[in-house]
Amino acid sequence: MDVILLGGLWLTGDAWDAVAQGVTARGHRAVPVTLPGQGDGNDAATLQDQVASAVAAVDAADGKALVIGHSAACTLAWLAADRRPEQVAGVGLIGGFPASDGTTYADFFEPVDGQMAFPGWPAFEGPDSADLDEATRAEMEAAMVPVPVGVSRGIVQYADQRRSAVPVTLICPEFGPDEAKEWVTSGDVPELAAATALDYVDIDSGHWPMVSAPTELATIIADLADRHTAAP
């Protein structure tokens, strides 16, 4: 099965290298996507450009695809399912949740000159980054790229209610499955509250398991791909 990997803010497609190797070793085709504005030099990229890139990866898949989104890109993965509900076998969400219709994509930090740069590690102290040593943090930060304001302040727009029938797995890194279930059942995440097939998987890591726990994350993703490949 084709496994489409969508990274969160500031990450390029290279962030998935170790995970992609693990998924490929299990017999699936890993497709890390370099999103417009995140590694391709397009400072004017918009959220719609990123949605189009994710959908193009789904369209290019051999059969139905498994779409994995990380952090803010959990919304992007869910938008891909919205645009192609019949072609997405399942969605995996790592450390994030789909934004609601009509809200901004990821307007978390003030942009400068049209770009929202990584704000530094103090903004992520605690469970998010506790598993990253100083050398790893420095290496990650050096590889991160600013996100165009056209992406971060883009408006999320869903179009097809059939997305709610696409199976979703919430992969829980810096928070646990019980916390995530509480957020969903309390109505804090309307998109997942409406999902008809939702399950949870724990992973012992911070917010960036593709860096700190790539073997474990690759196993979880490959297991999902196995399950969806076997599904009727």
Short mmCIF file of C-alpha atoms in Angstrom, two decimals:
data_model
loop_
_atom_site.label_atom_id
_atom_site.label_comp_id
_atom_site.label_asym_id
_atom_site.label_seq_id
_atom_site.Cartn_x
_atom_site.Cartn_y
_atom_site.Cartn_z
CA MET A 1 0.00 0.00 0.00
CA ASP A 2 1.14 3.56 -0.69
CA VAL A 3 1.68 5.41 2.60
CA ILE A 4 1.61 9.19 2.17
CA LEU A 5 3.57 11.07 4.84
CA LEU A 6 2.68 14.72 5.52
CA GLY A 7 4.90 16.61 7.95
CA GLY A 8 3.82 19.33 10.32
CA LEU A 9 4.97 22.92 10.46
CA TRP A 10 8.56 23.74 9.51
CA LEU A 11 9.34 20.17 8.43
CA THR A 12 10.52 19.15 4.98
CA GLY A 13 9.90 15.75 3.43
CA ASP A 14 13.36 14.66 4.61
CA ALA A 15 12.09 14.52 8.19
CA TRP A 16 10.44 11.19 7.31
CA ASP A 17 13.57 9.45 6.00
CA ALA A 18 14.03 6.97 8.86
CA VAL A 19 10.31 6.22 9.10
CA ALA A 20 10.05 5.77 5.34
CA GLN A 21 12.85 3.20 5.43
CA GLY A 22 11.04 1.24 8.12
CA VAL A 23 7.71 1.32 6.28
CA THR A 24 9.39 0.25 3.03
CA ALA A 25 11.09 -2.64 4.81
CA ARG A 26 7.63 -3.93 5.69
CA GLY A 27 6.64 -4.10 2.03
CA HIS A 28 4.76 -0.84 1.62
CA ARG A 29 5.60 2.20 -0.51
CA ALA A 30 6.42 5.23 1.62
CA VAL A 31 5.72 8.59 -0.05
CA PRO A 32 7.12 11.50 1.98
CA VAL A 33 5.67 14.70 0.55
CA THR A 34 7.66 17.92 0.36
CA LEU A 35 4.81 20.33 0.87
CA PRO A 36 4.68 23.63 -1.04
CA GLY A 37 6.37 26.29 1.06
CA GLN A 38 8.16 23.72 3.22
CA GLY A 39 11.33 22.89 1.39
CA ASP A 40 10.57 23.71 -2.23
CA GLY A 41 11.48 27.40 -2.03
CA ASN A 42 7.93 28.62 -2.68
CA ASP A 43 7.54 31.48 -0.19
CA ALA A 44 4.13 32.34 -1.63
CA ALA A 45 2.60 28.89 -1.12
CA THR A 46 -0.94 28.68 0.24
CA LEU A 47 -2.89 26.11 2.19
CA GLN A 48 -4.70 25.20 -1.02
CA ASP A 49 -1.35 24.49 -2.64
CA GLN A 50 -0.55 22.07 0.17
CA VAL A 51 -3.97 20.43 -0.10
CA ALA A 52 -3.43 20.03 -3.85
CA SER A 53 -0.04 18.43 -3.20
CA ALA A 54 -1.51 15.93 -0.73
CA VAL A 55 -4.39 15.11 -3.07
CA ALA A 56 -1.97 14.64 -5.99
CA ALA A 57 -0.10 12.06 -3.91
CA VAL A 58 -3.37 10.23 -3.26
CA ASP A 59 -4.26 10.36 -6.97
CA ALA A 60 -0.85 8.93 -7.89
CA ALA A 61 -1.14 5.99 -5.49
CA ASP A 62 -1.43 2.43 -6.71
CA GLY A 63 -4.85 1.66 -5.29
CA LYS A 64 -6.17 3.20 -2.10
CA ALA A 65 -3.66 5.07 0.04
CA LEU A 66 -2.99 5.41 3.74
CA VAL A 67 -2.51 9.10 4.56
CA ILE A 68 -0.44 10.04 7.62
CA GLY A 69 -0.45 13.58 8.98
CA HIS A 70 1.74 14.99 11.74
CA SER A 71 0.82 17.86 14.06
CA ALA A 72 -0.76 20.68 12.02
CA ALA A 73 -0.74 18.43 8.97
CA CYS A 74 -3.31 16.21 10.69
CA THR A 75 -5.71 18.76 9.22
CA LEU A 76 -4.03 18.38 5.84
CA ALA A 77 -4.41 14.59 5.96
CA TRP A 78 -8.08 14.97 6.83
CA LEU A 79 -8.55 17.44 3.99
CA ALA A 80 -7.07 14.84 1.63
CA ALA A 81 -9.66 12.35 2.90
CA ASP A 82 -12.36 14.97 2.37
CA ARG A 83 -11.29 15.53 -1.22
CA ARG A 84 -10.80 11.82 -2.02
CA PRO A 85 -12.89 9.77 0.46
CA GLU A 86 -13.18 6.87 -1.98
CA GLN A 87 -9.42 6.70 -2.53
CA VAL A 88 -8.17 6.99 1.05
CA ALA A 89 -8.14 3.66 2.87
CA GLY A 90 -7.38 5.26 6.21
CA VAL A 91 -5.89 8.27 7.94
CA GLY A 92 -3.28 8.26 10.69
CA LEU A 93 -2.94 11.38 12.82
CA ILE A 94 0.25 11.91 14.85
CA GLY A 95 0.15 14.36 17.73
CA GLY A 96 -2.65 16.50 16.38
CA PHE A 97 -6.28 16.80 15.36
CA PRO A 98 -8.15 18.07 12.31
CA ALA A 99 -9.12 21.72 12.55
CA SER A 100 -12.79 22.60 12.24
CA ASP A 101 -14.34 23.94 9.06
CA GLY A 102 -13.91 27.68 8.67
CA THR A 103 -10.99 28.00 11.08
CA THR A 104 -7.39 28.93 10.28
CA TYR A 105 -4.97 26.11 9.54
CA ALA A 106 -2.12 26.89 11.94
CA ASP A 107 -1.96 30.55 12.92
CA PHE A 108 0.07 29.84 16.05
CA PHE A 109 2.92 32.36 15.94
CA GLU A 110 3.28 35.87 14.54
CA PRO A 111 4.75 35.87 11.03
CA VAL A 112 7.59 38.15 9.95
CA ASP A 113 7.76 39.29 6.32
CA GLY A 114 5.06 36.81 5.39
CA GLN A 115 6.76 33.81 7.00
CA MET A 116 6.01 32.02 10.27
CA ALA A 117 9.38 30.79 11.51
CA PHE A 118 10.05 28.13 14.12
CA PRO A 119 9.75 30.06 17.42
CA GLY A 120 12.48 28.20 19.29
CA TRP A 121 12.40 25.36 21.78
CA PRO A 122 11.12 27.31 24.81
CA ALA A 123 7.70 27.28 23.12
CA PHE A 124 7.76 23.48 23.27
CA GLU A 125 9.26 22.80 26.68
CA GLY A 126 7.77 19.87 28.57
CA PRO A 127 6.36 16.62 27.13
CA ASP A 128 6.63 17.90 23.53
CA SER A 129 10.42 17.95 23.54
CA ALA A 130 11.55 16.12 26.68
CA ASP A 131 12.88 13.20 24.61
CA LEU A 132 15.13 15.41 22.45
CA ASP A 133 18.70 16.10 23.55
CA GLU A 134 20.43 19.37 22.77
CA ALA A 135 22.28 18.02 19.75
CA THR A 136 19.07 16.67 18.23
CA ARG A 137 17.26 19.94 18.87
CA ALA A 138 20.02 21.90 17.17
CA GLU A 139 20.00 19.55 14.17
CA MET A 140 16.23 19.75 13.84
CA GLU A 141 16.11 23.51 14.13
CA ALA A 142 18.80 23.90 11.48
CA ALA A 143 16.71 21.83 9.07
CA MET A 144 13.41 23.60 9.73
CA VAL A 145 12.02 26.11 7.23
CA PRO A 146 9.62 29.02 7.80
CA VAL A 147 6.03 28.42 6.75
CA PRO A 148 4.39 30.96 4.42
CA VAL A 149 1.56 32.95 5.95
CA GLY A 150 -0.61 31.80 3.06
CA VAL A 151 -0.37 28.33 4.62
CA SER A 152 -0.50 29.14 8.32
CA ARG A 153 -3.43 31.54 7.96
CA GLY A 154 -5.25 29.59 5.26
CA ILE A 155 -8.91 28.81 5.97
CA VAL A 156 -9.85 25.15 6.35
CA GLN A 157 -12.77 24.19 4.14
CA TYR A 158 -14.30 20.74 3.97
CA ALA A 159 -16.67 19.69 1.20
CA ASP A 160 -17.64 16.01 1.47
CA GLN A 161 -19.29 14.46 4.53
CA ARG A 162 -18.12 11.04 3.36
CA ARG A 163 -14.80 11.84 5.04
CA SER A 164 -16.44 10.84 8.35
CA ALA A 165 -16.57 7.22 7.15
CA VAL A 166 -12.82 7.07 6.43
CA PRO A 167 -11.15 5.03 9.22
CA VAL A 168 -8.97 7.18 11.50
CA THR A 169 -6.21 6.18 13.89
CA LEU A 170 -5.00 8.76 16.38
CA ILE A 171 -1.34 8.11 17.23
CA CYS A 172 -0.71 9.62 20.65
CA PRO A 173 2.85 10.80 21.40
CA GLU A 174 3.10 13.56 24.05
CA PHE A 175 -0.44 12.83 25.25
CA GLY A 176 -2.07 9.49 25.98
CA PRO A 177 -5.04 7.73 24.39
CA ASP A 178 -7.23 8.34 27.44
CA GLU A 179 -6.63 12.09 27.21
CA ALA A 180 -7.32 12.05 23.49
CA LYS A 181 -10.57 10.11 23.97
CA GLU A 182 -11.70 12.66 26.55
CA TRP A 183 -11.01 15.54 24.16
CA VAL A 184 -12.96 13.82 21.38
CA THR A 185 -15.94 12.75 23.49
CA SER A 186 -16.18 16.18 25.12
CA GLY A 187 -16.70 17.76 21.70
CA ASP A 188 -13.37 19.58 21.55
CA VAL A 189 -12.57 17.86 18.24
CA PRO A 190 -15.80 17.91 16.20
CA GLU A 191 -14.25 16.33 13.11
CA LEU A 192 -13.18 13.23 15.04
CA ALA A 193 -16.37 13.13 17.11
CA ALA A 194 -18.19 12.61 13.82
CA ALA A 195 -15.83 9.84 12.64
CA THR A 196 -17.53 6.45 12.40
CA ALA A 197 -14.31 4.42 12.73
CA LEU A 198 -11.80 5.86 15.20
CA ASP A 199 -9.13 4.11 17.22
CA TYR A 200 -6.12 5.12 19.28
CA VAL A 201 -2.50 3.96 19.46
CA ASP A 202 0.02 5.04 22.08
CA ILE A 203 3.66 5.81 21.34
CA ASP A 204 6.18 6.68 24.02
CA SER A 205 7.69 9.86 22.59
CA GLY A 206 7.42 13.59 22.41
CA HIS A 207 5.84 15.60 19.63
CA TRP A 208 8.30 14.53 16.93
CA PRO A 209 8.41 10.70 16.99
CA MET A 210 9.73 10.58 13.41
CA VAL A 211 12.94 11.95 14.95
CA SER A 212 13.01 10.48 18.45
CA ALA A 213 11.25 7.13 17.88
CA PRO A 214 11.35 6.39 14.12
CA THR A 215 11.47 2.60 14.47
CA GLU A 216 8.43 2.52 16.73
CA LEU A 217 6.54 4.97 14.55
CA ALA A 218 7.38 3.04 11.37
CA THR A 219 6.05 -0.13 13.01
CA ILE A 220 2.78 1.56 13.96
CA ILE A 221 2.33 2.98 10.47
CA ALA A 222 3.23 -0.30 8.75
CA ASP A 223 0.78 -2.14 11.00
CA LEU A 224 -1.91 0.30 9.91
CA ALA A 225 -1.01 -0.25 6.27
CA ASP A 226 -1.18 -4.02 6.79
CA ARG A 227 -4.60 -3.69 8.35
CA HIS A 228 -5.99 -1.49 5.61
CA THR A 229 -4.46 -3.66 2.89
CA ALA A 230 -6.30 -6.66 4.33
CA ALA A 231 -9.60 -4.80 4.72
CA PRO A 232 -12.29 -5.60 2.16
#
